[in-house]
CSV table of C-alpha atoms and ligand atoms in Angstrom, one decimal:
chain,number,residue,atom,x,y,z
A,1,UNK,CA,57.1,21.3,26.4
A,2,UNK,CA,54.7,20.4,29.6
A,3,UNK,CA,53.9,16.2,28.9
A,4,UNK,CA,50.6,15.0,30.4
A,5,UNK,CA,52.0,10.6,30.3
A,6,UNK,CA,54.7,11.0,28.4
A,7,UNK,CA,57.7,11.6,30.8
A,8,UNK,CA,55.9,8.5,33.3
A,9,UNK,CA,55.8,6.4,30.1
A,10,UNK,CA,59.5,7.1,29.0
A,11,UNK,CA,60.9,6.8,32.4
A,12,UNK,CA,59.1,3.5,32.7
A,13,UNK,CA,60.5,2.4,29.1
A,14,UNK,CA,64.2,3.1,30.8
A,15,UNK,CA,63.4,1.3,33.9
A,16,UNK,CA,62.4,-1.9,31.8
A,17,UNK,CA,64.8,-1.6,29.4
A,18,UNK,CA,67.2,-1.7,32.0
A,19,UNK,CA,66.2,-5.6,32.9
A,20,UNK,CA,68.4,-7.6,30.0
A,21,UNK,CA,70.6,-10.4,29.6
A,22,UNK,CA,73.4,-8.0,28.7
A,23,UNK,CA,74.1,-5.0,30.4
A,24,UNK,CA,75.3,-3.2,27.0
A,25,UNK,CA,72.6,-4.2,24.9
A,26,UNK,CA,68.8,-4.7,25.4
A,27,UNK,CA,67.9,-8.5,25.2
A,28,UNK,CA,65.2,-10.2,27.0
A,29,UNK,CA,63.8,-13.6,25.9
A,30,UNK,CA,61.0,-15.7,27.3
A,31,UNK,CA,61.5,-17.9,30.3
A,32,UNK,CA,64.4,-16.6,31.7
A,33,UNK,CA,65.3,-14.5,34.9
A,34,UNK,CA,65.0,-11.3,32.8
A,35,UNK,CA,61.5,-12.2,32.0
A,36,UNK,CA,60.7,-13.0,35.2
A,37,UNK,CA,62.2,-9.7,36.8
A,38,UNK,CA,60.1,-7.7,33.6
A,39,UNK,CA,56.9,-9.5,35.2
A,40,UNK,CA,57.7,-8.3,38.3
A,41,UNK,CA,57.9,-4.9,37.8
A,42,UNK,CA,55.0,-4.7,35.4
A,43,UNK,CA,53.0,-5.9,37.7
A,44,UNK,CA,53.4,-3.4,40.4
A,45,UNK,CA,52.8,-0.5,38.0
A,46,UNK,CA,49.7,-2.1,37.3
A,47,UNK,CA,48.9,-2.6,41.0
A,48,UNK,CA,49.7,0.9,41.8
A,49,UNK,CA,47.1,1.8,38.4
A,50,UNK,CA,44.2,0.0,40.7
A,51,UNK,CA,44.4,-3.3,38.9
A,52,UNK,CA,43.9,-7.3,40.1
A,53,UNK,CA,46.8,-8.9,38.7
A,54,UNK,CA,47.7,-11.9,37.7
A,55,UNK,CA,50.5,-14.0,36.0
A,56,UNK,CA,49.0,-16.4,33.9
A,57,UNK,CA,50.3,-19.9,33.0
A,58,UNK,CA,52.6,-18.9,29.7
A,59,UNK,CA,54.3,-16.1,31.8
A,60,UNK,CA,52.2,-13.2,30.4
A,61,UNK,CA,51.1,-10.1,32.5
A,62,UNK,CA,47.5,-9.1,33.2
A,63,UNK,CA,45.9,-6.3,35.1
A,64,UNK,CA,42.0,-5.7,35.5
A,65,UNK,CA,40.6,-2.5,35.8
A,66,UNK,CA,36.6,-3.2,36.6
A,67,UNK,CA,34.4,-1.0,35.3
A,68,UNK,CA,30.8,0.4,36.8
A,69,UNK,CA,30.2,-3.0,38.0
A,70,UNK,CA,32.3,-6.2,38.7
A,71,UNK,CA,32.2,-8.7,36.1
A,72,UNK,CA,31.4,-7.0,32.9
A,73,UNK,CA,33.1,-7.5,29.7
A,74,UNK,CA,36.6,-5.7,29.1
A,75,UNK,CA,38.2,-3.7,26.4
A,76,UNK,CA,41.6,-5.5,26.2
A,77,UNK,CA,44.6,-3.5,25.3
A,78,UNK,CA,48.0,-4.9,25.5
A,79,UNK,CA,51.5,-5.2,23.9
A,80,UNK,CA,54.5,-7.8,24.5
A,81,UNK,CA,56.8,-7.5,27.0
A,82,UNK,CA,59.9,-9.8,25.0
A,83,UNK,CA,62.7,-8.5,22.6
A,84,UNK,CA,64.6,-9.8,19.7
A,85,UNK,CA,68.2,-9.8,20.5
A,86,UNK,CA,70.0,-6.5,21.0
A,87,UNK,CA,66.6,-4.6,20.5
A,88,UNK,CA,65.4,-0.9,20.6
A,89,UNK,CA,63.1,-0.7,24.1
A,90,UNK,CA,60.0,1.0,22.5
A,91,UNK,CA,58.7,-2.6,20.5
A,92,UNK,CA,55.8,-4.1,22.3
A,93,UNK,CA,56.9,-1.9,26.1
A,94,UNK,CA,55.5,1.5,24.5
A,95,UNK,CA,52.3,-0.3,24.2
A,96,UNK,CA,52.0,-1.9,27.5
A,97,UNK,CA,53.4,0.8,29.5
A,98,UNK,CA,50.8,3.2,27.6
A,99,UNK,CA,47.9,1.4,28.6
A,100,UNK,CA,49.3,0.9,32.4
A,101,UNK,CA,50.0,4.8,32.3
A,102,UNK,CA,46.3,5.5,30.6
A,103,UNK,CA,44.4,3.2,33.7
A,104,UNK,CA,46.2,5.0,36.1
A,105,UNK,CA,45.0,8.2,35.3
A,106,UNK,CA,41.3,7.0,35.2
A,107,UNK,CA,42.0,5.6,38.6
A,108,UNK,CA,43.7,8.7,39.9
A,109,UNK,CA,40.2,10.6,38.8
A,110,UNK,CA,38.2,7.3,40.3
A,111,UNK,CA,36.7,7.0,36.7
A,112,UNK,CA,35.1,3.9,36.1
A,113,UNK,CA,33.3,3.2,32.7
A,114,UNK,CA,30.5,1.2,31.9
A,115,UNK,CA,33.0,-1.5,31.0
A,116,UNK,CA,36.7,-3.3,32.4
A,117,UNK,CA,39.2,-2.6,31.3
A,118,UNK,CA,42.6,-5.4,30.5
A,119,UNK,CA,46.1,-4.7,30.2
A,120,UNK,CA,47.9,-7.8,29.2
A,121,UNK,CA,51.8,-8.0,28.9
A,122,UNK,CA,52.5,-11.0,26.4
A,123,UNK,CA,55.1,-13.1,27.7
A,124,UNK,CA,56.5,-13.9,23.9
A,125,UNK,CA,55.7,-12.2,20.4
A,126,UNK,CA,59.2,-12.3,19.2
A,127,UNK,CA,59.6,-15.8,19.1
A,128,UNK,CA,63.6,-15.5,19.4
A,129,UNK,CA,63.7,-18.2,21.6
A,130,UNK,CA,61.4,-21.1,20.1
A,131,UNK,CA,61.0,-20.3,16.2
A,132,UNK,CA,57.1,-20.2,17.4
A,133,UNK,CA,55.8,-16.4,17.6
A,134,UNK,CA,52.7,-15.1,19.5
A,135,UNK,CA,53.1,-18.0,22.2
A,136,UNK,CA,51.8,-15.5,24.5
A,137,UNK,CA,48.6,-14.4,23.1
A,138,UNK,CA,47.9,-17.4,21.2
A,139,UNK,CA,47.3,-18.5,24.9
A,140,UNK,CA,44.9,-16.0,25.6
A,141,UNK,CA,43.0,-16.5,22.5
A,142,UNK,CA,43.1,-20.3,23.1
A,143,UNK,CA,45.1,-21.0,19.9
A,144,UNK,CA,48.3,-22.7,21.2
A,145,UNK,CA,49.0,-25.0,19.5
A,146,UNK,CA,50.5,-28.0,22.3
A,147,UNK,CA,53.2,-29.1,19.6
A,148,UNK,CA,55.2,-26.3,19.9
A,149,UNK,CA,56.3,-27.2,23.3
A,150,UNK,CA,58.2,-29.7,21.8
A,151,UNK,CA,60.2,-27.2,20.4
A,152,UNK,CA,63.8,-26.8,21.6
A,153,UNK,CA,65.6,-23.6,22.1
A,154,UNK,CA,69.2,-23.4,20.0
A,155,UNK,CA,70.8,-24.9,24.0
A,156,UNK,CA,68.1,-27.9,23.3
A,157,UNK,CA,66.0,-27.3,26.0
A,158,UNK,CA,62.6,-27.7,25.0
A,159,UNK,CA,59.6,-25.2,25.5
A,160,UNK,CA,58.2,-28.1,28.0
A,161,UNK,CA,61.3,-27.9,30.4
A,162,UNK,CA,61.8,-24.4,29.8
A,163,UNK,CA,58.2,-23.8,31.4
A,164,UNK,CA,58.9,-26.3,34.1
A,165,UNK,CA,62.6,-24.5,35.3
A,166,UNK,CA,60.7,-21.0,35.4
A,167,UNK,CA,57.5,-22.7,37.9
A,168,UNK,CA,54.8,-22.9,34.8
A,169,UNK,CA,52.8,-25.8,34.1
A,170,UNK,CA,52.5,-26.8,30.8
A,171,UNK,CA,49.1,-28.2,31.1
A,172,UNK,CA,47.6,-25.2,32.3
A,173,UNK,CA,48.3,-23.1,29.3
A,174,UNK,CA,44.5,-23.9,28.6
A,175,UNK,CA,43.4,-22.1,31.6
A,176,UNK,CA,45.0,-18.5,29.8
A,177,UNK,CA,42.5,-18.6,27.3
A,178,UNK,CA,39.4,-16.6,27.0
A,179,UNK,CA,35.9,-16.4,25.1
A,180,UNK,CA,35.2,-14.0,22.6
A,181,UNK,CA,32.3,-13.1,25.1
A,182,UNK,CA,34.7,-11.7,27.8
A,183,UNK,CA,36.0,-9.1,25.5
A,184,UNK,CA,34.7,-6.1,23.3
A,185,UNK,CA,37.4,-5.4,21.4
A,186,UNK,CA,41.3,-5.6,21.8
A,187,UNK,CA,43.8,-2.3,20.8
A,188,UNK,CA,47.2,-2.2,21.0
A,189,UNK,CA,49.4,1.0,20.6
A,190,UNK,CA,52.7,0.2,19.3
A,191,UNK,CA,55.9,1.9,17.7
A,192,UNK,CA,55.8,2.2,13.8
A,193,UNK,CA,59.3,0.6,13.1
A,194,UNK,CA,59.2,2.1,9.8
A,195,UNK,CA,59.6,5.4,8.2
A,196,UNK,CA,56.0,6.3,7.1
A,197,UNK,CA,54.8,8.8,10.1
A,198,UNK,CA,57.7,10.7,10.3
A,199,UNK,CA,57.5,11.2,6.6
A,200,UNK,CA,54.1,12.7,6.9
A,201,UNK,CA,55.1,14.3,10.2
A,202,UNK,CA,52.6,13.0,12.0
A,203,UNK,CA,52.6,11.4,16.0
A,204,UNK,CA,50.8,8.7,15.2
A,205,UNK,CA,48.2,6.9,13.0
A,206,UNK,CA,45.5,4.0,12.4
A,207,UNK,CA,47.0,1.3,11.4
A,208,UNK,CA,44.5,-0.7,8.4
A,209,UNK,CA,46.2,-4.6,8.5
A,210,UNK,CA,48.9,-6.4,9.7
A,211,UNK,CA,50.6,-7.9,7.2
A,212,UNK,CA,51.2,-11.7,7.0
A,213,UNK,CA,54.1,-14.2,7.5
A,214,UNK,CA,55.8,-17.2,7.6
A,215,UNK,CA,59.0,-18.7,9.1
A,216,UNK,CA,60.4,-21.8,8.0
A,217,UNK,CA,63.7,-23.5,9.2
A,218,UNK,CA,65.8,-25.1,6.7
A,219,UNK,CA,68.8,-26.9,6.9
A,220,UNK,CA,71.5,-28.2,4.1
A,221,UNK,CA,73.6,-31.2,4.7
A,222,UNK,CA,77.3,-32.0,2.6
A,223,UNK,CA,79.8,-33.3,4.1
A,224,UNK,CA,82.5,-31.8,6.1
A,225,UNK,CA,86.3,-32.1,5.3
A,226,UNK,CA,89.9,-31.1,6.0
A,227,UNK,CA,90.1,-27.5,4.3
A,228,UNK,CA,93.6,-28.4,2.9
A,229,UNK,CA,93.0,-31.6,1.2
A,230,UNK,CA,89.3,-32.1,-0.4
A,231,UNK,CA,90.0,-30.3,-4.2
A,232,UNK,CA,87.3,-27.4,-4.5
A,233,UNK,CA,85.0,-29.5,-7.0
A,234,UNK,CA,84.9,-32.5,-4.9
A,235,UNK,CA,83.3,-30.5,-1.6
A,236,UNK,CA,80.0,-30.5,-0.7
A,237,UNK,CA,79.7,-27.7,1.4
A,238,UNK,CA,76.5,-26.9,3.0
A,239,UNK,CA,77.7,-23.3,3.7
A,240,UNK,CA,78.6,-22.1,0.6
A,241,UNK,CA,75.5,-23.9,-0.4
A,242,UNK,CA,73.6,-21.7,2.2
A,243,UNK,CA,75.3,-18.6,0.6
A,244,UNK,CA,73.9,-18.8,-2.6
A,245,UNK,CA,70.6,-19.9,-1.3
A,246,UNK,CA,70.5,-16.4,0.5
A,247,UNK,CA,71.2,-14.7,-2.6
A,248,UNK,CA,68.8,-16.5,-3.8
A,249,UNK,CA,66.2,-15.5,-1.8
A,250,UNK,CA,67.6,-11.8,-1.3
A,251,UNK,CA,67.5,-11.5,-5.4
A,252,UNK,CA,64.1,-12.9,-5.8
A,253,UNK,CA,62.3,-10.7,-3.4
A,254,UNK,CA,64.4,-7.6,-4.6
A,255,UNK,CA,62.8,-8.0,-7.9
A,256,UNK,CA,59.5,-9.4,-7.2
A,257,UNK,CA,56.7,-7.0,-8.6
A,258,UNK,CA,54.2,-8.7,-5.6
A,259,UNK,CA,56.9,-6.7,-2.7
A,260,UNK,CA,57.5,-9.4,-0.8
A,261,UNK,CA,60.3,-9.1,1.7
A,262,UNK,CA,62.3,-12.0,2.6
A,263,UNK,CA,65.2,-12.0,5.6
A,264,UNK,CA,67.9,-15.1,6.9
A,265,UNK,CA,68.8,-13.7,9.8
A,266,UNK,CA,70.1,-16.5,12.3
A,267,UNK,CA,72.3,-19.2,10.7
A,268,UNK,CA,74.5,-22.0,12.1
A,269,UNK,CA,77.2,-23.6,10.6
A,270,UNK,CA,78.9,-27.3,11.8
A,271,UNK,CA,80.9,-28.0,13.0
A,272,UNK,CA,82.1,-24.4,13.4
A,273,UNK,CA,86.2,-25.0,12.8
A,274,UNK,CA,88.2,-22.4,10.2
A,275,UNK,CA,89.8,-25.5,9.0
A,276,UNK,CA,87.1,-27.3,8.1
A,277,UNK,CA,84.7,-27.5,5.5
A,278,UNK,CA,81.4,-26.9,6.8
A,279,UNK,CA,79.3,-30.4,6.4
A,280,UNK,CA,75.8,-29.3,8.0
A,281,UNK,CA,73.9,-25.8,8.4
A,282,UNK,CA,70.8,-24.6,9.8
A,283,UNK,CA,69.3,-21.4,9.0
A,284,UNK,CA,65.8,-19.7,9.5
A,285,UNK,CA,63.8,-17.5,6.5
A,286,UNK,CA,61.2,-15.1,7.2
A,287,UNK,CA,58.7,-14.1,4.6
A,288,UNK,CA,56.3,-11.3,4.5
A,289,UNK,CA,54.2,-9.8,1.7
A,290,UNK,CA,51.0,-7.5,1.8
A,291,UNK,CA,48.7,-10.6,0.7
A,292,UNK,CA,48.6,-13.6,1.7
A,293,UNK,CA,48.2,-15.5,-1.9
A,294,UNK,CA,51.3,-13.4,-3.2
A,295,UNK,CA,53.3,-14.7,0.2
A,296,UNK,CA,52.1,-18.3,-0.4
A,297,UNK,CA,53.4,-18.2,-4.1
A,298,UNK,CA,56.5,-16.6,-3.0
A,299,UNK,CA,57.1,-19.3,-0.1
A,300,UNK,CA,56.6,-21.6,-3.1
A,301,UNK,CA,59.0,-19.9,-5.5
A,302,UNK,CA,61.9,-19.8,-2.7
A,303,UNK,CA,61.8,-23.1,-1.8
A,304,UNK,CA,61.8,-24.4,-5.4
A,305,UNK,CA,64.8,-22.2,-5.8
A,306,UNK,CA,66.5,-23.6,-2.9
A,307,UNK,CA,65.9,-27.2,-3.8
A,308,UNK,CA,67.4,-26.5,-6.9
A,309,UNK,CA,70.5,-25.4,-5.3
A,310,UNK,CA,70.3,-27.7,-2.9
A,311,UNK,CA,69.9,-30.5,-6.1
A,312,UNK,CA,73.2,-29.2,-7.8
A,313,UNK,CA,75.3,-28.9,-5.0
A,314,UNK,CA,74.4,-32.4,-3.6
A,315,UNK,CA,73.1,-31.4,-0.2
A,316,UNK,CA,70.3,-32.5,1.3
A,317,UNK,CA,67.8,-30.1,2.1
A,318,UNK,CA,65.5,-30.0,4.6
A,319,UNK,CA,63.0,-27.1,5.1
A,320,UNK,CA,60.2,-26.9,7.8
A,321,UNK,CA,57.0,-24.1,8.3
A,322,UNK,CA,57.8,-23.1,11.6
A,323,UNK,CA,55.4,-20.4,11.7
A,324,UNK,CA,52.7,-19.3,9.6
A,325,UNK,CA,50.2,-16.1,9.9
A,326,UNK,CA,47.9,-14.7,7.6
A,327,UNK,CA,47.2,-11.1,7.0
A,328,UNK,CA,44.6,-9.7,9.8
A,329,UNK,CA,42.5,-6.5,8.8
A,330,UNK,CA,41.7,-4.0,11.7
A,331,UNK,CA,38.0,-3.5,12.2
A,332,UNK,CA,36.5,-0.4,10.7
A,333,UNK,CA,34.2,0.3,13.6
A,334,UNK,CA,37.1,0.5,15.5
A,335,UNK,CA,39.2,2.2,13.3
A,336,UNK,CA,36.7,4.5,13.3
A,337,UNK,CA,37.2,5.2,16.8
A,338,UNK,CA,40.5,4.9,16.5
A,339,UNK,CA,40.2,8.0,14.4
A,340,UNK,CA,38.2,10.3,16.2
A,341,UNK,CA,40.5,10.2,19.0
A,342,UNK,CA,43.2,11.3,16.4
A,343,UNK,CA,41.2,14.1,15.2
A,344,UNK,CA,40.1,14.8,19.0
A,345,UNK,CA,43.7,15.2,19.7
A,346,UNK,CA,44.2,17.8,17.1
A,347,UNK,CA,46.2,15.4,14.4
A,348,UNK,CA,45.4,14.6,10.9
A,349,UNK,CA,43.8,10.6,10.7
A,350,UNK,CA,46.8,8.9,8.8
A,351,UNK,CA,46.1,5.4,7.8
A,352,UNK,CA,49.0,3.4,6.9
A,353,UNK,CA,49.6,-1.1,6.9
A,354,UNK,CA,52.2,-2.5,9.3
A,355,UNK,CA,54.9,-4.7,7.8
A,356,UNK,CA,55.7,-6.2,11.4
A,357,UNK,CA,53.7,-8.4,13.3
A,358,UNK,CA,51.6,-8.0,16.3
A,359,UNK,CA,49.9,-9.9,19.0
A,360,UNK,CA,46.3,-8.8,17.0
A,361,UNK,CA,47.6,-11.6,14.8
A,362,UNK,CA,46.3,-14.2,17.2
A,363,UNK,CA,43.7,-11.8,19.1
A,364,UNK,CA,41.5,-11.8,15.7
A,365,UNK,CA,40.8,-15.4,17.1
A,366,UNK,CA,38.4,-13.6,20.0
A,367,UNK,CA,38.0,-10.5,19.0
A,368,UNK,CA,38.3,-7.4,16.5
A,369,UNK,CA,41.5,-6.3,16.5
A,370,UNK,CA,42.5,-2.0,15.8
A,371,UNK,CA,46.3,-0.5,16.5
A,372,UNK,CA,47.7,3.1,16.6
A,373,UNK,CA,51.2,3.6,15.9
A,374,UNK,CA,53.3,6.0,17.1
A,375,UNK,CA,56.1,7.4,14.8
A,376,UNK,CA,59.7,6.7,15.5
A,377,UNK,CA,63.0,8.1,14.5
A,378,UNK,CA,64.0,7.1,10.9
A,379,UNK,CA,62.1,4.0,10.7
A,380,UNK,CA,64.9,2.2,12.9
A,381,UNK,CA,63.6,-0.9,15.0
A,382,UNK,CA,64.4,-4.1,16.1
A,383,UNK,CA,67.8,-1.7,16.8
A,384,UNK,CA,69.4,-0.2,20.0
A,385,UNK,CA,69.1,3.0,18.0
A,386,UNK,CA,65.0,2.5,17.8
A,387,UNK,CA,63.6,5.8,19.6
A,388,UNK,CA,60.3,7.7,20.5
A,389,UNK,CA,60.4,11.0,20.9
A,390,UNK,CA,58.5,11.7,24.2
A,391,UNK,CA,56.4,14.1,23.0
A,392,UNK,CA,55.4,11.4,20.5
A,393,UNK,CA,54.7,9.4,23.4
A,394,UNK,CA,52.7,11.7,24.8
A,395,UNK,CA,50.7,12.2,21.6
A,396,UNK,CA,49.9,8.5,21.7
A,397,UNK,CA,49.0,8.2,25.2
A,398,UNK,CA,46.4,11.1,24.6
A,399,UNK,CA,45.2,8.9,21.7
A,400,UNK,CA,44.7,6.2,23.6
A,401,UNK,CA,43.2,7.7,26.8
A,402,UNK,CA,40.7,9.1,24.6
A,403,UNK,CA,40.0,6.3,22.6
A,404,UNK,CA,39.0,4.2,26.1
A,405,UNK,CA,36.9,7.2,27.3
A,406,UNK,CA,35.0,7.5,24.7
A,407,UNK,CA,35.0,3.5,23.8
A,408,UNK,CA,31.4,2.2,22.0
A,409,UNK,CA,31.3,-1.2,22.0
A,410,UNK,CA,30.6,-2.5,18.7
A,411,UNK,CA,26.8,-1.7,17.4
A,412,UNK,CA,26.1,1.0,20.2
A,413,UNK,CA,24.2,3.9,19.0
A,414,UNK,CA,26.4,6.7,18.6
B,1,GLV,C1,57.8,-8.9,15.2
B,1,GLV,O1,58.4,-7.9,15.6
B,1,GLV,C2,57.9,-9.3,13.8
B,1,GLV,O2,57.3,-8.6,13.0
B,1,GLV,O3,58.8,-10.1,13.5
B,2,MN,MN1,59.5,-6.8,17.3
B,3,MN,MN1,56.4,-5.6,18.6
């Protein structure tokens, strides 16, 4: 079948999915040569679309495509340009590469439109590296908060040093943030990660919120001991206390009526030794539910279930918010929009919310936010096997084309 973007934007996907930490898996966190090599190579397909780049002071990606006249204000499209560890190569690169592949066209055909156009590359959405999430476009939207730089990565370098060892300046993280009046809207196209489209058997589709959520770190103390000696009710073992806390947590969101979803997925255990009992562990909780009261309540509910555990078993507990987001509608005008490209494009409009989190979550800040997703195969992401069919790509990239060429800005006559 003949692809208008789609085999550019899938061959583009390979080539940056090809810049890891591992050469068997995909894995590329913030500040590190693989980000730096990513930048690199974003930023010459956005050269070669007819952009002014730049590489702003967090480490994301941003490309300018002026419209009629310089200096007016842009539509801003954008995705992330980070991974989780051993990640699929479609979350937050479909996006980007989508919107690099949609200005290149328009500059092939020496369209310009009676506004700029952005393409930003955000530097860190995952937050695999810090605990922090949306470092990148909190930056843009001026919401970073300074503390986080504090943070330390699990080597204990903190976010500080780890900007100074890649040539960033901490202080100038200011200087990435924009007004509200520099931009129209912001759009980002981005792969489902769930199951939804491909049940309806549809390309893509408007996407109505993003769905908030927290992240807190929590860690148990005991105290460790010799595995042989210490008599099983006389341990306090801060990873079998862990255990049942994750129960906990995986029981009380598999029956909660609100649907909340809760996931442990990194956890550490000291000092690490088969024959000894474990005397201190760290491990991280994520929390998501489709409104924000509900996922406060639930936050609530799980940590007064851990605390009891924590109480019984004699550990000290100790459990920080390391992240917090609320829910973020996408604007109807926009939405709007969003769906008459779909229906320009032949497809049914499909609206469906997305679990995941995006970088709209901190762009709200500046601007109203819309997204189209794309379907994927079986709902797999954040997974080597996470895939987009490339006329699926295609589909979207039509979509989005269309969506920028026929762009109102909010409150223009139709
Ligand atoms: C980002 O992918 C998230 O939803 O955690
Ligand atoms: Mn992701
Ligand atoms: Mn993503």
């Amino acid at each position: 079948m003949s692809s208008f973007l789609g085999d550019e934007i899938v061959g583009r996907i390979s080539r940056l999915a090809a810049i890891s930490e591992t050469s068997e898996q995909l894995t590329r966190i913030f500040l590190t040569e693989e980000h730096r090599a990513a930048a690199d190579l974003l930023l010459s397909w956005m050269r070669d679309a007819g952009m002014h780049v730049q590489f702003d002071a967090i480490g994301n990606v941003c490309g300018r495509y002026e419209g009629e006249r310089p200096a007016l204000p842009c539509l801003m499209l954008g995705s992330h340009y980070d991974s989780v560890r051993e990640a699929g190569k479609w979350d937050g690169p479909l996006g980007l590469i989508t919107a690099i592949s949609c200005v290149a066209d328009l500059h092939k055909r020496e369209r310009r439109l009676p506004f700029a156009i952005e393409v930003i590359g955000f530097a860190d959405e995952e937050g695999v590296r810090f605990a922090s999430t949306l470092l990148g476009s909190r930056a843009v939207a001026g919401t970073f908060d300074e503390r986080v730089l504090d943070a330390k990565d699990n080597a204990g370098i903190s976010m500080r040093d780890a900007l100074f060892q890649f040539g960033l300046d901490p202080a100038h993280i200011g200087a990435a943030a924009r007004s509200r009046s520099e931009l129209l809207a912001y759009i980002e196209l981005h792969i489902e990660q769930g199951p939804v489209l491909e049940a309806q058997n549809l390309p893509v589709g408007v996407v109505t919120a993003i769905s908030g959520a927290t992240r807190l770190a929590a860690s148990l103390t005991g105290m460790a001991g010799h595995a042989g000696t210490v008599p099983m009710l006389l341990r306090r073992d801060a990873l079998a206390g862990a255990a049942e806390c994750i129960v906990a947590i995986e029981e009380f969101c598999r029956t909660d009526r609100g649907g909340s979803v809760g996931t442990v997925g990194y956890i550490h255990a000291m000092p690490g030794a088969t024959n000894v009992i474990p005397g201190q562990v760290s491990f991280t909780i994520d929390l998501r539910a489709v409104s924000d009261a509900h996922r406060n309540l639930a936050v609530a509910d799980i940590v007064r279930k851990i605390e009891d555990i924590a109480r019984r078993r004699k550990l000290l507990l100790q459990v920080d918010v390391t992240h917090e987001n609320r829910t973020v509608p996408c604007a109807p005008w926009l939405k709007a929009q969003v769906s008459e490209a779909i229906t320009g494009e032949g497809y049914r409009v499909f609206e469906l919310p997305s679990g995941a989190g995006h970088d709209g979550m901190a762009m709200i800040d500046i601007a109203d936010v819309a997204m189209v997703f794309v379907r994927c195969r079986g709902g797999i992401s954040h997974h080597p096997d996470e895939h987009v069919d490339v006329a699926d790509a295609d589909a979207g990239a039509r979509v989005l084309l269309r969506l920028i060429e026929n762009f109102r800005p909010r409150g223009t006559r139709e």
